[in-house]
Short mmCIF file of C-alpha atoms and ligand atoms in Angstrom, two decimals:
data_model
loop_
_atom_site.label_atom_id
_atom_site.label_comp_id
_atom_site.label_asym_id
_atom_site.label_seq_id
_atom_site.Cartn_x
_atom_site.Cartn_y
_atom_site.Cartn_z
CA MET A 1 0.00 0.00 0.00
CA GLU A 2 1.29 3.45 -0.87
CA LYS A 3 1.22 5.80 2.11
CA VAL A 4 1.60 9.52 2.63
CA ALA A 5 2.84 11.18 5.81
CA VAL A 6 0.09 12.83 7.85
CA ASN A 7 0.65 15.43 10.50
CA TYR A 8 -2.19 14.76 12.92
CA GLU A 9 -2.16 16.05 16.46
CA LYS A 10 -3.46 12.62 17.48
CA MET A 11 -4.96 9.55 15.84
CA TYR A 12 -7.58 7.13 17.08
CA TYR A 13 -7.51 3.94 15.03
CA GLY A 14 -10.59 2.30 16.53
CA PHE A 15 -10.98 2.44 20.31
CA PRO A 16 -14.10 1.51 22.25
CA VAL A 17 -15.86 4.36 24.00
CA ILE A 18 -16.03 3.72 27.74
CA LEU A 19 -17.90 5.60 30.45
CA VAL A 20 -15.81 6.13 33.58
CA SER A 21 -18.09 6.62 36.58
CA PHE A 22 -17.16 7.52 40.14
CA TYR A 23 -18.38 9.17 43.32
CA ASP A 24 -16.54 12.45 43.70
CA GLU A 25 -14.97 13.56 46.95
CA THR A 26 -18.32 14.94 48.14
CA GLY A 27 -20.00 11.59 47.41
CA LEU A 28 -21.84 12.71 44.26
CA PRO A 29 -21.84 10.44 41.21
CA ASN A 30 -20.34 11.68 37.95
CA VAL A 31 -19.24 10.21 34.64
CA THR A 32 -16.89 10.97 31.73
CA PRO A 33 -16.51 9.19 28.37
CA ILE A 34 -13.02 8.37 27.15
CA THR A 35 -11.53 6.22 24.42
CA SER A 36 -7.95 5.95 25.69
CA SER A 37 -7.77 2.64 27.53
CA TYR A 38 -6.24 -0.80 27.46
CA THR A 39 -6.29 -3.77 29.76
CA LEU A 40 -4.15 -6.82 30.45
CA LYS A 41 -5.15 -9.42 33.05
CA ASP A 42 -6.21 -7.53 36.21
CA MET A 43 -4.60 -4.27 35.06
CA ILE A 44 -6.31 -1.41 33.26
CA MET A 45 -4.78 1.84 32.01
CA LEU A 46 -6.79 4.96 31.19
CA GLY A 47 -5.55 8.12 29.47
CA PHE A 48 -6.94 11.56 30.34
CA SER A 49 -6.33 15.19 29.62
CA SER A 50 -4.82 16.35 32.94
CA LYS A 51 -7.25 19.22 33.48
CA GLY A 52 -10.51 17.23 33.46
CA TYR A 53 -12.75 16.84 36.48
CA ALA A 54 -12.91 13.05 36.37
CA VAL A 55 -9.18 12.42 36.43
CA ASN A 56 -8.59 14.91 39.23
CA GLN A 57 -11.33 13.26 41.28
CA LEU A 58 -10.02 9.74 40.55
CA LYS A 59 -6.66 10.80 41.96
CA LYS A 60 -8.46 11.46 45.25
CA VAL A 61 -11.24 8.89 45.48
CA LYS A 62 -9.38 6.02 43.70
CA ASP A 63 -12.42 3.83 43.00
CA PHE A 64 -14.19 3.94 39.62
CA VAL A 65 -16.14 1.80 37.18
CA VAL A 66 -15.45 1.32 33.46
CA ASN A 67 -18.87 0.90 31.83
CA ILE A 68 -19.19 -0.23 28.20
CA PRO A 69 -22.06 1.61 26.45
CA ASP A 70 -23.78 0.64 23.22
CA ARG A 71 -25.02 2.88 20.44
CA SER A 72 -28.36 3.52 22.16
CA LEU A 73 -26.42 5.67 24.63
CA LEU A 74 -24.83 7.99 22.04
CA ASP A 75 -26.74 11.06 23.28
CA ALA A 76 -25.46 10.47 26.82
CA ILE A 77 -21.92 9.90 25.50
CA GLU A 78 -22.01 13.19 23.58
CA TYR A 79 -23.48 15.11 26.54
CA CYS A 80 -21.00 13.75 29.07
CA GLY A 81 -18.13 14.35 26.63
CA SER A 82 -19.02 17.98 26.05
CA HIS A 83 -19.71 19.02 29.65
CA SER A 84 -17.40 18.97 32.64
CA GLY A 85 -18.08 17.72 36.13
CA TYR A 86 -16.57 21.02 37.28
CA GLU A 87 -19.85 22.59 36.11
CA VAL A 88 -22.55 19.93 36.15
CA SER A 89 -23.58 16.74 37.85
CA LYS A 90 -23.91 14.84 34.57
CA PHE A 91 -26.13 12.01 35.84
CA GLU A 92 -28.86 14.59 36.50
CA ASN A 93 -28.99 15.50 32.80
CA VAL A 94 -28.79 12.16 30.97
CA ASP A 95 -30.89 9.00 30.85
CA LEU A 96 -28.41 6.89 32.78
CA THR A 97 -29.22 5.03 35.98
CA HIS A 98 -26.54 4.36 38.56
CA ALA A 99 -26.24 2.00 41.50
CA LYS A 100 -23.33 1.34 43.83
CA GLY A 101 -20.79 -1.22 42.65
CA HIS A 102 -20.15 -4.57 44.34
CA MET A 103 -16.41 -4.45 44.93
CA VAL A 104 -15.63 -0.73 44.90
CA ASN A 105 -17.23 2.46 46.12
CA ALA A 106 -18.23 3.76 42.69
CA PRO A 107 -21.47 3.84 40.66
CA VAL A 108 -22.26 1.22 38.03
CA ILE A 109 -24.33 2.38 35.02
CA GLN A 110 -27.28 0.03 34.69
CA GLU A 111 -27.84 0.65 30.94
CA CYS A 112 -24.33 -0.60 30.03
CA SER A 113 -23.80 -4.30 29.31
CA ILE A 114 -20.37 -4.53 30.96
CA ALA A 115 -19.09 -3.01 34.20
CA ILE A 116 -15.45 -3.30 35.29
CA GLU A 117 -14.86 -2.22 38.87
CA CYS A 118 -11.43 -0.73 39.51
CA THR A 119 -9.19 0.93 42.07
CA LEU A 120 -6.45 3.36 41.09
CA THR A 121 -2.95 2.16 41.96
CA ASP A 122 -0.70 4.70 40.19
CA VAL A 123 -0.87 8.04 38.43
CA VAL A 124 1.58 8.33 35.54
CA GLU A 125 2.53 11.82 34.34
CA HIS A 126 5.66 12.49 32.29
CA GLU A 127 7.50 15.74 31.58
CA GLN A 128 7.67 14.83 27.90
CA PHE A 129 3.89 14.38 27.62
CA LYS A 130 2.64 17.48 29.37
CA GLY A 131 -1.12 17.68 29.83
CA ILE A 132 -1.67 13.92 29.82
CA THR A 133 -2.44 11.93 32.95
CA ASN A 134 -2.50 8.13 32.84
CA VAL A 135 -4.36 6.24 35.50
CA LEU A 136 -3.15 2.73 36.23
CA ALA A 137 -5.64 0.62 38.15
CA GLN A 138 -6.39 -2.82 39.49
CA ILE A 139 -9.54 -4.58 38.32
CA LYS A 140 -11.53 -5.72 41.36
CA GLY A 141 -14.55 -7.23 39.57
CA ARG A 142 -16.13 -7.71 36.15
CA TYR A 143 -19.91 -7.89 35.55
CA VAL A 144 -21.60 -8.76 32.25
CA ALA A 145 -25.30 -8.56 31.36
CA THR A 146 -26.82 -12.01 31.10
CA GLU A 147 -27.87 -11.22 27.51
CA ALA A 148 -24.19 -10.92 26.62
CA LEU A 149 -23.19 -14.31 28.04
CA HIS A 150 -23.24 -17.79 26.53
CA GLU A 151 -24.71 -20.58 28.63
CA ASP A 152 -21.22 -21.60 29.77
CA GLY A 153 -20.56 -18.07 31.07
CA SER A 154 -18.20 -17.05 28.26
CA LEU A 155 -18.57 -13.64 26.63
CA ALA A 156 -21.09 -13.57 23.76
CA ALA A 157 -19.22 -10.95 21.72
CA ALA A 158 -21.85 -10.97 18.94
CA GLU A 159 -24.39 -9.58 21.41
CA LEU A 160 -22.30 -6.50 22.16
CA ASP A 161 -22.92 -3.35 20.16
CA GLN A 162 -20.27 -1.09 21.56
CA VAL A 163 -19.24 2.19 20.00
CA VAL A 164 -15.81 2.31 18.40
CA CYS A 165 -14.17 5.69 17.86
CA PHE A 166 -11.90 6.82 15.02
CA GLY A 167 -10.38 10.29 14.74
CA ASP A 168 -7.50 12.42 13.57
CA GLY A 169 -7.62 15.26 16.09
CA ARG A 170 -9.84 17.36 13.81
CA SER A 171 -12.92 15.18 13.79
CA LYS A 172 -14.24 12.05 15.43
CA SER A 173 -16.39 9.34 13.89
CA PHE A 174 -18.07 6.32 15.40
CA ARG A 175 -18.58 2.80 14.11
CA TYR A 176 -20.57 0.01 15.66
CA LEU A 177 -19.76 -3.63 15.99
CA GLN A 178 -23.23 -4.80 14.98
C1 LIG B 201 -16.15 9.70 22.30
C2 LIG B 201 -15.31 10.54 23.22
C3 LIG B 201 -14.06 10.12 23.57
C4 LIG B 201 -13.25 10.86 24.45
N1 LIG B 201 -12.01 10.38 24.81
C5 LIG B 201 -11.30 11.03 25.76
C6 LIG B 201 -10.08 10.48 26.25
O1 LIG B 201 -9.65 9.40 25.84
N2 LIG B 201 -9.42 11.16 27.24
C7 LIG B 201 -9.88 12.37 27.71
O2 LIG B 201 -9.25 12.96 28.61
N3 LIG B 201 -11.03 12.92 27.25
C8 LIG B 201 -11.75 12.27 26.29
N4 LIG B 201 -12.93 12.80 25.84
C9 LIG B 201 -13.31 14.16 26.28
C10 LIG B 201 -13.94 14.19 27.66
O3 LIG B 201 -15.01 13.28 27.75
C11 LIG B 201 -14.46 15.62 27.88
O4 LIG B 201 -13.39 16.53 27.88
C12 LIG B 201 -15.29 15.75 29.15
O5 LIG B 201 -16.04 16.95 29.09
C13 LIG B 201 -14.43 15.77 30.41
O6 LIG B 201 -15.31 15.86 31.50
P1 LIG B 201 -14.80 16.03 33.01
O7 LIG B 201 -14.12 17.37 33.09
O8 LIG B 201 -16.06 15.94 33.80
O9 LIG B 201 -13.86 14.90 33.27
C14 LIG B 201 -13.73 12.08 24.96
C15 LIG B 201 -15.03 12.52 24.61
C16 LIG B 201 -15.81 11.76 23.75
C17 LIG B 201 -17.19 12.24 23.39
#
C-alpha cells in the first residue's frame, strides 16, 4: 500500500468508548466518556487530559467503574463528553441510571452491558507528555449482562454493540460492531 505522511495532532484507530463513573470527593456520582484505555489481566490503564474533572477526582477517590455503552447511549456519551463535572452533575442531565458497585465504592451504570470495577494504583505523568495523565488501576470485579453471556458463562461478543471511535484530532467518527 502506498502511504503519505500525515501530521495529525493525534490519531484514534478504533478504540471503544467507555464511560468512567465515580463518586466524587463529596459523594456525588459523575461520569466521563473516554476512548484511551487498554487492559491486560487484572490491570487497566486509562488516558486523560490532565485538566478534566474526572481524572482529578479519581486521583483522590481512587475507585471507579469502566462501563461499556452501546449505540443507544450515544446522546449520553455526547453530553458527558461535552460538559465537565466542574460545572454539572452529569447524571442529572442524561438517561443513565446508577447504583453502587459490588467491589468498589463507585457507581455502576445500569444501561451498560459490561461493568469493570477498579481501584487506582498509580498516576503516571511524564515531563515529555505534558497535559496527559495516565491512570493505572487494578480490576476488582467484572460484571456482564446475562444477555451478553453464553450458557457456559463465556462472553457472547456478537451480542455486544459497543461504540468504536476513530479520529485524527480534527474530527471524530463512530462505528458500531453490529
Ligand atoms: C467519544 C469521546 C471520547 C473521548 N475520549 C477522551 C479520552 O480518551 N481522554 C480524555 O481525557 N477525554 C476524552 N474525551 C473528552 C472528555 O469526555 C471531555 O473533555 C469531558 O467533558 C471531560 O469531562 P470532566 O471534566 O467531567 O472529566 C472524549 C469525549 C468523547 C465524546
